[in-house]
Steps between C-alpha positions, in 0.01 A plus 500: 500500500140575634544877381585359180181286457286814667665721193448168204144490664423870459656562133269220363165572715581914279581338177128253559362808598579733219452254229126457667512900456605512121286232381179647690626851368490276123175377549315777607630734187180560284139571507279346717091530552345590820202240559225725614197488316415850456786692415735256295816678601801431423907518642810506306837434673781640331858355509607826571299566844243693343081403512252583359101473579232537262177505674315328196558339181402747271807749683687183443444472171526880402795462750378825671335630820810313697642528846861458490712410794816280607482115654782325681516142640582597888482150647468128436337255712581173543177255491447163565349461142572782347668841578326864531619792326510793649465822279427854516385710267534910539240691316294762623317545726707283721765185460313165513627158656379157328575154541541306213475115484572390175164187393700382168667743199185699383330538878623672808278589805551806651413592883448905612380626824177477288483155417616265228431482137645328178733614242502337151788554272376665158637284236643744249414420106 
């Protein structure tokens, strides 16, 4: 009976866990501003796995000078308030681990070994 509940237990903590997955996967799909002043970069997360970084708007508008690499969700943590992402993103020169705590649908902050910064979701016309 108690290996019963153990297996109930872990089947629905999986299911909990993947629909956290899918809808974070949902949500992050699109194009999203970096918030630092100078450069006005900006990130696009593709359904398909693929990224891609333009280092300023104009290369985002011309949709040009672009580093292209691959992003995965590796990890969720559970918060008290609110859970933390964890995704990686593979592009040269090396593969790059942020946290991502979502701050409401157009806002995430995102934490690097370099610090933290805002992204803004570009609203598409």
């Amino acid at each position: 009976m108690r290996f019963l509940l153990v297996v109930f237990s872990a089947i629905c903590l999986t299911g909990c866990m993947n629909q956290k997955s899918r809808q974070f996967k949902n949500y992050l799909i699109g194009d999203w501003r970096i918030e630092n002043p100078t450069l006005q970069s900006v990130i696009r997360f593709e359904e398909s796995g693929k990224t891609t970084y333009f280092m300023n708007r104009y290369s985002y508008q011309l949709d040009s000078l672009a580093q292209i690499g691959k992003w995965s969700l590796d990890e969720i943590r559970k918060g008290k308030y609110t859970d933390t992402f964890i995704v990686s993103i593979d592009k040269q020169p090396q593969k790059t681990i942020f946290q991502f705590i979502t701050i409401d649908k157009d806002k995430i902050k995102v934490i690097d070994e370099q610090g933290q910064t805002f992204f803004t979701r570009i609203q598409k016309n």
